[in-house]
PDB file of C-alpha atoms in Angstrom:
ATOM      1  CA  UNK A   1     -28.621  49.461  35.007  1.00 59.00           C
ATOM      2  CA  UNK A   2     -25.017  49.204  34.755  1.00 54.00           C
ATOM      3  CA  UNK A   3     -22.361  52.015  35.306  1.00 59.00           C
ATOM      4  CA  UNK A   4     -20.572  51.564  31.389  1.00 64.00           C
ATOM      5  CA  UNK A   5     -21.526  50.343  27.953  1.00 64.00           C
ATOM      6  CA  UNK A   6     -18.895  47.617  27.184  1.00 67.00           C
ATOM      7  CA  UNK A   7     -20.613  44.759  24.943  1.00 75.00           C
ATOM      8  CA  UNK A   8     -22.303  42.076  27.104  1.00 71.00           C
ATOM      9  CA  UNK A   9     -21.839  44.417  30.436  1.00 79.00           C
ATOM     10  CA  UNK A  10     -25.605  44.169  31.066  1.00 88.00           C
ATOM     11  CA  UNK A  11     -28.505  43.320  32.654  1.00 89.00           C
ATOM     12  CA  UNK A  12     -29.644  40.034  31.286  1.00 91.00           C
ATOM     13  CA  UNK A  13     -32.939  38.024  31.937  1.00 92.00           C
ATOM     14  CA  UNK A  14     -33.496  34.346  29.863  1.00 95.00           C
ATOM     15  CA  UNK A  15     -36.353  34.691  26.900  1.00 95.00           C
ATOM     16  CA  UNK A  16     -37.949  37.937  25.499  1.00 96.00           C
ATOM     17  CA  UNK A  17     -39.978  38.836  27.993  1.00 96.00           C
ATOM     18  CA  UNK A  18     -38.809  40.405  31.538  1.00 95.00           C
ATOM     19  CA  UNK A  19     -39.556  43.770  33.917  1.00 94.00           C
ATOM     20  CA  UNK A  20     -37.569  45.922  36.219  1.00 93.00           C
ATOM     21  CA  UNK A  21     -39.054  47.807  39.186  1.00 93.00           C
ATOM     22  CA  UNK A  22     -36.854  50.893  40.177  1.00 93.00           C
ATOM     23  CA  UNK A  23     -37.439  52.887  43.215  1.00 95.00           C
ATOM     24  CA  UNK A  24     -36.449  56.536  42.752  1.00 95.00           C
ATOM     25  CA  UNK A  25     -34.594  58.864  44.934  1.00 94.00           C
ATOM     26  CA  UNK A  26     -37.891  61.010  45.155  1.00 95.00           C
ATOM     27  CA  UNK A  27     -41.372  61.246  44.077  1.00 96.00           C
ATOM     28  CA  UNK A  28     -41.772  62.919  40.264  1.00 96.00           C
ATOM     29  CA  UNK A  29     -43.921  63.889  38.152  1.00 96.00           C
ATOM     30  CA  UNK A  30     -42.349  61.643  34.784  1.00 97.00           C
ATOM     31  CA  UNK A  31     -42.243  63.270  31.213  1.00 96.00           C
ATOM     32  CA  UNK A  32     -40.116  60.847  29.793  1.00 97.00           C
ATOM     33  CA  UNK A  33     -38.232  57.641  29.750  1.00 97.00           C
ATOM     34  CA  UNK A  34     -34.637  56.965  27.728  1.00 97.00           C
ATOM     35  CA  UNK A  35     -33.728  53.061  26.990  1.00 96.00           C
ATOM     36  CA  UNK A  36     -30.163  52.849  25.782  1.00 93.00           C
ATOM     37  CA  UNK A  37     -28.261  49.649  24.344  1.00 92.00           C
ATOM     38  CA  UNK A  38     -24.993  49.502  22.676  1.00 89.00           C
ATOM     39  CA  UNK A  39     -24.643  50.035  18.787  1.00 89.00           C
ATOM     40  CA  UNK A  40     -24.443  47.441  16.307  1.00 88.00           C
ATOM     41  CA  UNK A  41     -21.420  48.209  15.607  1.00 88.00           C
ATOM     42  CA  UNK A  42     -19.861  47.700  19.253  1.00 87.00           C
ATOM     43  CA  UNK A  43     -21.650  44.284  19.082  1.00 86.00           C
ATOM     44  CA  UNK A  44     -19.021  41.326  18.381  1.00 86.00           C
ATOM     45  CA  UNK A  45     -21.525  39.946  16.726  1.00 86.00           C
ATOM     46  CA  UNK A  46     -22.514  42.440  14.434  1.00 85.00           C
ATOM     47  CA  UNK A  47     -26.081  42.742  15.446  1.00 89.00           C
ATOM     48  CA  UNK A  48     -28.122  43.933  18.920  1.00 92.00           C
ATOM     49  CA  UNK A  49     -30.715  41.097  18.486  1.00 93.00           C
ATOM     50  CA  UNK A  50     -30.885  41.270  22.274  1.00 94.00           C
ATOM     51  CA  UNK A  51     -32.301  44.515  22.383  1.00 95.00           C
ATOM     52  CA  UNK A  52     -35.283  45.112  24.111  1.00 97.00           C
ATOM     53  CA  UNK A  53     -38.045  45.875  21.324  1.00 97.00           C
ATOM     54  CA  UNK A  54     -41.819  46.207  22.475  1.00 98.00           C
ATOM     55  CA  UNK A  55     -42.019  47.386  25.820  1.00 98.00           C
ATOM     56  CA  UNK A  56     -44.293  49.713  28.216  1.00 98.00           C
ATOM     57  CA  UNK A  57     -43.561  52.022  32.406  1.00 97.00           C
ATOM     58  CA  UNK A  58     -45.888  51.765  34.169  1.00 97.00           C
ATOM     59  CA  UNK A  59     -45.913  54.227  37.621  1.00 97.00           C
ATOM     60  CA  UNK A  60     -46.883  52.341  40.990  1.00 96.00           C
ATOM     61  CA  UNK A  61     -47.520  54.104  44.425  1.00 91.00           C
ATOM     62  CA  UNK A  62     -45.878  51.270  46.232  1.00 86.00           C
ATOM     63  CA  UNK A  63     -43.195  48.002  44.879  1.00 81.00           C
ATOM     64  CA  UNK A  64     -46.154  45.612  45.896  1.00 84.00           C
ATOM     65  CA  UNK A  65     -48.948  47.285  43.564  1.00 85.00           C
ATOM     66  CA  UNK A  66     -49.849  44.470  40.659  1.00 84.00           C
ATOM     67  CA  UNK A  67     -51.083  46.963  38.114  1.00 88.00           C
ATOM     68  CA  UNK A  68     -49.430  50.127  38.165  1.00 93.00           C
ATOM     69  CA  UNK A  69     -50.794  53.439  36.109  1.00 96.00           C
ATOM     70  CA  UNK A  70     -49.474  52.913  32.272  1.00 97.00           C
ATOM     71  CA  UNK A  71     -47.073  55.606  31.202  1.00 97.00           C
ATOM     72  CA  UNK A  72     -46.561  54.447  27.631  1.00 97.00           C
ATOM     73  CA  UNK A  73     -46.034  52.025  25.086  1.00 98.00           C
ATOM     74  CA  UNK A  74     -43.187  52.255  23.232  1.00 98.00           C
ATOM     75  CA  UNK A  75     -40.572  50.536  20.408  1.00 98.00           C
ATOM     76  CA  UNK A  76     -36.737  50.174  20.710  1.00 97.00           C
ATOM     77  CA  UNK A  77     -35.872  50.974  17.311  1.00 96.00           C
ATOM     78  CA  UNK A  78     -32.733  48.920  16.710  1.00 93.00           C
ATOM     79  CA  UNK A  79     -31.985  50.786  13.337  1.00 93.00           C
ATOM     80  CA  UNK A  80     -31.576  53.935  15.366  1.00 94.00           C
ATOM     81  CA  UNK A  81     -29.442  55.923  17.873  1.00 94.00           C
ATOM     82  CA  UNK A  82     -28.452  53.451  20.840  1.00 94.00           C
ATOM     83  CA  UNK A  83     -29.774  56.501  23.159  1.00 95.00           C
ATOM     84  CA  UNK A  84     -33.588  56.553  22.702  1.00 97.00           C
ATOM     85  CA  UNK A  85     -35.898  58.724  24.366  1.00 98.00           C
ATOM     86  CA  UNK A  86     -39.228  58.358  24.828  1.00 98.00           C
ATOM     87  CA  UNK A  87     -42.251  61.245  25.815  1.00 97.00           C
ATOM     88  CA  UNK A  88     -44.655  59.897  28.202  1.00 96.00           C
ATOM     89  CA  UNK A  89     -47.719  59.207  26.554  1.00 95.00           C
ATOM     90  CA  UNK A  90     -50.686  58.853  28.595  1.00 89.00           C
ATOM     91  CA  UNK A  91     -52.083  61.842  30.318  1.00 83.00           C
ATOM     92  CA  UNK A  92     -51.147  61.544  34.051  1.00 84.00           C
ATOM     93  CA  UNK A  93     -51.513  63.801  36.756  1.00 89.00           C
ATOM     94  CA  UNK A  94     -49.741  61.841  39.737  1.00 92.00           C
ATOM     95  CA  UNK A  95     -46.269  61.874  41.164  1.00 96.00           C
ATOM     96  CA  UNK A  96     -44.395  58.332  41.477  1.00 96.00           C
ATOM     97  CA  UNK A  97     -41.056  57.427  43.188  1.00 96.00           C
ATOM     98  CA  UNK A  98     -41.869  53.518  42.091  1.00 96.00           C
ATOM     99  CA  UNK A  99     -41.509  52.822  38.099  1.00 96.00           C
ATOM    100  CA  UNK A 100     -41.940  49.789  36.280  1.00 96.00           C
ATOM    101  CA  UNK A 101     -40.517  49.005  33.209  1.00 97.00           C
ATOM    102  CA  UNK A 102     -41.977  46.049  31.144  1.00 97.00           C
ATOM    103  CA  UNK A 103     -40.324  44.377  28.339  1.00 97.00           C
ATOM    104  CA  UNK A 104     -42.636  42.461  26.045  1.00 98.00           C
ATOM    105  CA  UNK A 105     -40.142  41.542  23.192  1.00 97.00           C
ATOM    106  CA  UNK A 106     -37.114  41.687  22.003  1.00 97.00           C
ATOM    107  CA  UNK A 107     -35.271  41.721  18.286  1.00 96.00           C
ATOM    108  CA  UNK A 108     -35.058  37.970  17.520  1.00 95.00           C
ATOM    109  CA  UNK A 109     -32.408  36.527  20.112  1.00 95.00           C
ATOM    110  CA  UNK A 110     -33.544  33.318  21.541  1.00 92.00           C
ATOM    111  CA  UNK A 111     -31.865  32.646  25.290  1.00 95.00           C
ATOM    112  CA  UNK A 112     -32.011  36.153  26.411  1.00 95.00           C
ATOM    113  CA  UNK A 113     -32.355  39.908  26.249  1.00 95.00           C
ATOM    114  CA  UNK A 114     -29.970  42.359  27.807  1.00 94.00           C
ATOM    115  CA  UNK A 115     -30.634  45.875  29.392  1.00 92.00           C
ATOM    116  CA  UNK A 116     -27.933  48.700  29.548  1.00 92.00           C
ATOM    117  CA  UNK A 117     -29.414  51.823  30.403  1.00 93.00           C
ATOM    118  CA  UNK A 118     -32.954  53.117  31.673  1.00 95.00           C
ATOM    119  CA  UNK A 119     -33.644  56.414  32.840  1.00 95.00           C
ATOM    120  CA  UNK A 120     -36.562  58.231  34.161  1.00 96.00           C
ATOM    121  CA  UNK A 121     -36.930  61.906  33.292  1.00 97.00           C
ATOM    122  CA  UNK A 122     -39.396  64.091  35.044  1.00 96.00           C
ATOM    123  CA  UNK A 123     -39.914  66.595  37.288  1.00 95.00           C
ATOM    124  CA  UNK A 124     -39.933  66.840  40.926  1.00 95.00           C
ATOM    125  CA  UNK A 125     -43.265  66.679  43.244  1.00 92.00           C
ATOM    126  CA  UNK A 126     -43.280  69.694  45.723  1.00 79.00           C
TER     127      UNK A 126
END
């Protein structure tokens, strides 16, 4: 979402709870999804309690569609790498240029939760 990784350099939205709709540069076919956030130990404060935690893509065939086709449900692990991929785990056979991504949670901070990185992986529709 942002073109570095310095500390606070993000995407923020208030509370725990927040969604970002990106529009591709072409229709694909997704197989996975990678979430990054900057280490703990890049964090001033010594913890990444911003991090998104619970979260789920969804794939939409246009930016006003309500309910889009789940891709996944998935954890930010904030004891792990700060790169996390993550497989696409419902069985989809459609092509989508429009993906949502849906935070639910985040790891305990109370104002806000920031967003470095998301990336969608996937192959391209013919």
């Amino acid at each position: 979402v942002q073109p570095d990784m310095y500390p606070g350099n993000c995407w923020a939205f208030k509370g725990s709870q927040g969604y970002l709709v990106v529009r591709l540069s072409m229709k694909i076919y997704p197989t996975a999804f990678t979430l990054e956030h900057i280490p703990k130990t890049l964090s001033p404060t010594g913890n990444i309690t911003s991090a998104p935690r619970n979260f789920s893509v969804y794939g939409l065939d246009d930016e006003y569609q309500e309910e889009g086709k789940l891709l996944g449900e998935y954890v930010y692990d904030q004891e792990g790498e700060p790169l996390q991929m993550f497989p696409v785990m419902e069985k989809n056979e459609d092509a989508f240029q429009i993906v949502e991504l849906r935070i639910f949670s985040n790891w305990g901070h109370a104002e806000y939760t920031c967003l470095y990185r998301f990336r969608v992986h996937g192959k391209p529709a013919e």
